[in-house]
mmCIF file of C-alpha atoms in Angstrom:
data_model
loop_
_atom_site.group_PDB
_atom_site.id
_atom_site.type_symbol
_atom_site.label_atom_id
_atom_site.label_comp_id
_atom_site.label_asym_id
_atom_site.label_seq_id
_atom_site.Cartn_x
_atom_site.Cartn_y
_atom_site.Cartn_z
ATOM 1 C CA UNK H 37 45.697 37.061 -128.314
ATOM 2 C CA UNK H 38 49.299 38.139 -127.730
ATOM 3 C CA UNK H 39 50.520 40.260 -124.808
ATOM 4 C CA UNK H 40 54.033 41.770 -124.703
ATOM 5 C CA UNK H 41 55.639 43.773 -121.899
ATOM 6 C CA UNK H 42 59.095 45.305 -122.424
ATOM 7 C CA UNK H 43 61.262 47.353 -120.092
ATOM 8 C CA UNK H 44 64.188 49.163 -121.707
ATOM 9 C CA UNK H 45 66.945 51.008 -119.854
ATOM 10 C CA UNK H 46 67.791 53.881 -122.205
ATOM 11 C CA UNK H 47 69.928 56.943 -121.414
ATOM 12 C CA UNK H 48 69.857 56.452 -117.638
ATOM 13 C CA UNK H 49 66.090 56.111 -117.578
ATOM 14 C CA UNK H 50 63.555 53.353 -118.017
ATOM 15 C CA UNK H 51 61.084 53.119 -120.869
ATOM 16 C CA UNK H 52 58.208 50.663 -120.707
ATOM 17 C CA UNK H 53 56.054 49.353 -123.549
ATOM 18 C CA UNK H 54 52.979 47.147 -123.188
ATOM 19 C CA UNK H 55 51.089 45.721 -126.153
ATOM 20 C CA UNK H 56 47.988 43.545 -126.254
ATOM 21 C CA UNK H 57 46.938 42.194 -129.646
ATOM 22 C CA UNK H 58 43.915 40.235 -130.877
ATOM 23 C CA UNK H 59 43.816 38.512 -134.282
ATOM 24 C CA UNK H 60 41.099 36.911 -136.425
ATOM 25 C CA UNK H 61 42.376 35.406 -139.686
ATOM 26 C CA UNK H 62 40.354 33.420 -142.211
ATOM 27 C CA UNK H 63 41.637 31.698 -145.362
ATOM 28 C CA UNK H 64 40.154 29.490 -148.051
ATOM 29 C CA UNK H 65 41.658 27.555 -150.996
ATOM 30 C CA UNK H 66 39.211 27.639 -153.927
ATOM 31 C CA UNK H 67 41.464 25.207 -155.818
ATOM 32 C CA UNK H 68 45.197 24.351 -155.960
ATOM 33 C CA UNK H 69 46.018 27.702 -157.579
ATOM 34 C CA UNK H 70 43.738 30.294 -155.932
ATOM 35 C CA UNK H 71 43.537 31.271 -152.255
ATOM 36 C CA UNK H 72 41.774 34.127 -150.435
ATOM 37 C CA UNK H 73 42.720 35.347 -146.925
ATOM 38 C CA UNK H 74 41.241 37.972 -144.647
ATOM 39 C CA UNK H 75 43.416 39.144 -141.722
ATOM 40 C CA UNK H 76 42.047 41.340 -138.920
ATOM 41 C CA UNK H 77 43.811 42.692 -135.848
ATOM 42 C CA UNK H 78 43.277 45.049 -132.919
ATOM 43 C CA UNK H 79 46.218 46.346 -130.850
ATOM 44 C CA UNK H 80 46.330 48.320 -127.614
ATOM 45 C CA UNK H 81 49.811 49.873 -127.162
ATOM 46 C CA UNK H 82 51.028 51.795 -124.119
ATOM 47 C CA UNK H 83 54.436 53.446 -123.935
ATOM 48 C CA UNK H 84 55.880 55.368 -120.987
ATOM 49 C CA UNK H 85 59.246 56.971 -120.289
ATOM 50 C CA UNK H 86 60.721 58.257 -117.028
ATOM 51 C CA UNK H 87 62.468 61.271 -118.566
ATOM 52 C CA UNK H 88 60.741 62.069 -121.868
ATOM 53 C CA UNK H 89 57.085 63.081 -121.676
ATOM 54 C CA UNK H 90 56.886 63.067 -125.499
ATOM 55 C CA UNK H 91 57.399 59.276 -125.376
ATOM 56 C CA UNK H 92 54.299 58.729 -123.196
ATOM 57 C CA UNK H 93 51.317 57.631 -125.276
ATOM 58 C CA UNK H 94 48.547 55.085 -125.685
ATOM 59 C CA UNK H 95 47.449 53.851 -129.123
ATOM 60 C CA UNK H 96 44.434 51.862 -130.211
ATOM 61 C CA UNK H 97 45.099 50.313 -133.653
ATOM 62 C CA UNK H 98 42.743 48.407 -135.952
ATOM 63 C CA UNK H 99 43.613 46.734 -139.272
ATOM 64 C CA UNK H 100 41.652 44.679 -141.806
ATOM 65 C CA UNK H 101 43.430 43.179 -144.804
ATOM 66 C CA UNK H 102 41.884 41.029 -147.555
ATOM 67 C CA UNK H 103 44.399 39.201 -149.782
ATOM 68 C CA UNK H 104 44.171 36.993 -152.907
ATOM 69 C CA UNK H 105 46.987 34.643 -153.967
ATOM 70 C CA UNK H 106 47.235 32.936 -157.351
ATOM 71 C CA UNK H 107 49.829 30.288 -158.293
ATOM 72 C CA UNK H 108 50.520 30.470 -162.031
ATOM 73 C CA UNK H 109 52.993 27.566 -161.893
ATOM 74 C CA UNK H 110 54.986 25.776 -159.190
ATOM 75 C CA UNK H 111 57.634 28.494 -159.601
ATOM 76 C CA UNK H 112 55.544 31.691 -159.979
ATOM 77 C CA UNK H 113 52.862 33.125 -157.723
ATOM 78 C CA UNK H 114 51.270 36.565 -157.355
ATOM 79 C CA UNK H 115 49.415 38.282 -154.513
ATOM 80 C CA UNK H 116 47.098 41.261 -154.484
ATOM 81 C CA UNK H 117 46.032 42.751 -151.173
ATOM 82 C CA UNK H 118 44.496 45.874 -149.736
ATOM 83 C CA UNK H 119 44.385 47.097 -146.170
ATOM 84 C CA UNK H 120 42.539 49.643 -144.085
ATOM 85 C CA UNK H 121 44.282 50.783 -140.896
ATOM 86 C CA UNK H 122 43.054 53.109 -138.185
ATOM 87 C CA UNK H 123 45.493 54.190 -135.488
ATOM 88 C CA UNK H 124 44.121 56.449 -132.770
ATOM 89 C CA UNK H 125 46.045 58.059 -129.935
ATOM 90 C CA UNK H 126 43.851 57.734 -126.874
ATOM 91 C CA UNK H 127 45.656 60.453 -124.865
ATOM 92 C CA UNK H 128 46.223 62.978 -127.656
ATOM 93 C CA UNK H 129 44.988 64.338 -130.974
ATOM 94 C CA UNK H 130 46.824 62.057 -133.433
ATOM 95 C CA UNK H 131 44.599 59.962 -135.712
ATOM 96 C CA UNK H 132 45.580 57.989 -138.812
ATOM 97 C CA UNK H 133 43.268 56.429 -141.380
ATOM 98 C CA UNK H 134 45.364 54.640 -143.982
ATOM 99 C CA UNK H 135 44.429 52.657 -147.067
ATOM 100 C CA UNK H 136 46.898 50.685 -149.146
ATOM 101 C CA UNK H 137 46.951 48.424 -152.182
ATOM 102 C CA UNK H 138 49.878 46.013 -152.608
ATOM 103 C CA UNK H 139 50.893 43.750 -155.461
ATOM 104 C CA UNK H 140 53.549 41.051 -155.068
ATOM 105 C CA UNK H 141 55.116 38.564 -157.457
ATOM 106 C CA UNK H 142 57.443 35.738 -156.452
ATOM 107 C CA UNK H 143 59.560 33.349 -158.506
ATOM 108 C CA UNK H 144 61.355 30.335 -157.025
ATOM 109 C CA UNK H 145 63.416 27.763 -158.839
ATOM 110 C CA UNK H 146 65.980 25.342 -157.468
ATOM 111 C CA UNK H 147 68.403 27.490 -155.429
ATOM 112 C CA UNK H 148 67.080 30.936 -156.431
ATOM 113 C CA UNK H 149 64.181 32.995 -155.090
ATOM 114 C CA UNK H 150 63.134 36.474 -156.274
ATOM 115 C CA UNK H 151 60.325 38.479 -154.672
ATOM 116 C CA UNK H 152 59.168 41.949 -155.694
ATOM 117 C CA UNK H 153 56.326 44.103 -154.418
ATOM 118 C CA UNK H 154 54.837 47.545 -154.890
ATOM 119 C CA UNK H 155 52.475 49.358 -152.512
ATOM 120 C CA UNK H 156 50.439 52.508 -152.877
ATOM 121 C CA UNK H 157 49.582 53.924 -149.440
ATOM 122 C CA UNK H 158 47.242 56.826 -148.730
ATOM 123 C CA UNK H 159 47.675 58.272 -145.202
ATOM 124 C CA UNK H 160 44.969 60.602 -143.874
ATOM 125 C CA UNK H 161 46.685 61.884 -140.714
ATOM 126 C CA UNK H 162 45.614 64.418 -138.088
ATOM 127 C CA UNK H 163 48.162 65.686 -135.559
ATOM 128 C CA UNK H 164 51.914 66.299 -135.469
ATOM 129 C CA UNK H 165 53.551 63.870 -137.902
ATOM 130 C CA UNK H 166 57.033 65.005 -136.754
ATOM 131 C CA UNK H 167 56.471 63.789 -133.175
ATOM 132 C CA UNK H 168 57.706 60.397 -131.972
ATOM 133 C CA UNK H 169 54.191 58.965 -131.788
ATOM 134 C CA UNK H 170 53.227 60.503 -135.164
ATOM 135 C CA UNK H 171 56.262 58.936 -136.846
ATOM 136 C CA UNK H 172 55.430 55.547 -135.329
ATOM 137 C CA UNK H 173 51.788 55.763 -136.406
ATOM 138 C CA UNK H 174 52.832 56.600 -139.980
ATOM 139 C CA UNK H 175 55.494 53.835 -140.024
ATOM 140 C CA UNK H 176 58.087 56.397 -141.118
ATOM 141 C CA UNK H 177 56.015 57.557 -144.117
ATOM 142 C CA UNK H 178 54.387 60.971 -144.657
ATOM 143 C CA UNK H 179 50.747 62.063 -144.639
ATOM 144 C CA UNK H 180 49.203 61.899 -148.098
ATOM 145 C CA UNK H 181 50.189 59.599 -150.946
ATOM 146 C CA UNK H 182 53.177 57.253 -150.606
ATOM 147 C CA UNK H 183 54.668 54.573 -152.831
ATOM 148 C CA UNK H 184 56.828 51.783 -151.396
ATOM 149 C CA UNK H 185 58.564 49.011 -153.338
ATOM 150 C CA UNK H 186 61.112 46.278 -152.742
ATOM 151 C CA UNK H 187 63.018 43.475 -154.448
ATOM 152 C CA UNK H 188 64.550 40.566 -152.532
ATOM 153 C CA UNK H 189 66.859 38.001 -154.155
ATOM 154 C CA UNK H 190 68.039 34.882 -152.362
ATOM 155 C CA UNK H 191 70.627 32.598 -153.985
ATOM 156 C CA UNK H 192 72.125 29.431 -152.501
ATOM 157 C CA UNK H 193 75.803 29.348 -153.494
ATOM 158 C CA UNK H 194 76.256 25.800 -152.179
ATOM 159 C CA UNK H 195 74.836 23.655 -149.369
ATOM 160 C CA UNK H 196 76.037 25.994 -146.590
ATOM 161 C CA UNK H 197 76.551 29.469 -148.130
ATOM 162 C CA UNK H 198 73.637 31.713 -149.096
ATOM 163 C CA UNK H 199 73.619 35.179 -150.712
ATOM 164 C CA UNK H 200 70.784 37.645 -149.950
ATOM 165 C CA UNK H 201 70.301 40.924 -151.840
ATOM 166 C CA UNK H 202 67.653 43.413 -150.710
ATOM 167 C CA UNK H 203 66.561 46.688 -152.319
ATOM 168 C CA UNK H 204 63.840 48.967 -150.930
ATOM 169 C CA UNK H 205 62.569 52.289 -152.173
ATOM 170 C CA UNK H 206 59.902 54.782 -151.225
ATOM 171 C CA UNK H 207 58.533 58.050 -152.453
ATOM 172 C CA UNK H 208 56.284 60.438 -150.531
ATOM 173 C CA UNK H 209 56.146 63.181 -153.149
ATOM 174 C CA UNK H 210 59.244 65.182 -152.203
ATOM 175 C CA UNK H 211 62.027 62.788 -153.098
ATOM 176 C CA UNK H 212 62.741 59.110 -153.606
ATOM 177 C CA UNK H 213 64.731 57.173 -151.008
ATOM 178 C CA UNK H 214 66.677 54.045 -151.982
ATOM 179 C CA UNK H 215 68.081 51.486 -149.531
ATOM 180 C CA UNK H 216 70.057 48.390 -150.461
ATOM 181 C CA UNK H 217 71.794 45.641 -148.556
ATOM 182 C CA UNK H 218 73.719 42.453 -149.212
ATOM 183 C CA UNK H 219 74.262 39.533 -146.852
ATOM 184 C CA UNK H 220 76.406 36.423 -147.184
ATOM 185 C CA UNK H 221 75.219 33.786 -144.743
ATOM 186 C CA UNK H 222 77.171 30.623 -143.860
ATOM 187 C CA UNK H 223 75.583 27.769 -141.891
ATOM 188 C CA UNK H 224 77.908 25.261 -140.210
#
């Protein structure tokens, strides 16, 4: 169980967020190459704002996520997971039932790591998806079918300099959004 309480002073007003989370995770190695995990969580989230009534809400979230991991070699592994999420606003009409399937492949060798994943997410949403709470419940995606993908490359230049490249994309039917970033990190 994890409990978080945050108080934020924003725009001359206070905003408070409380979250209580419960987790049950189970995993099993069938052999050195194949592992199965099952992650479950329940979250109770309360948000309140002094000035903005639209930022007052209470959410009850549930998620269950089975995942299988297979190591092809010491350098290559793949994951396949699915998840069912239900997010319900306790003080309003918003309700989300989401199902997703995600595939991930990762390659690591010496000083280089590459990770790519693709997710198909189906959001069955009731309520105003343009509201603050609706956007949070949908994690910035839209109701209906969504595709999300990413590629992350990490390269050690030498013993204290590291290069990170990140590309993310998503499509919710209307248009595709691409986001990329690069980071050079030095450790002294």
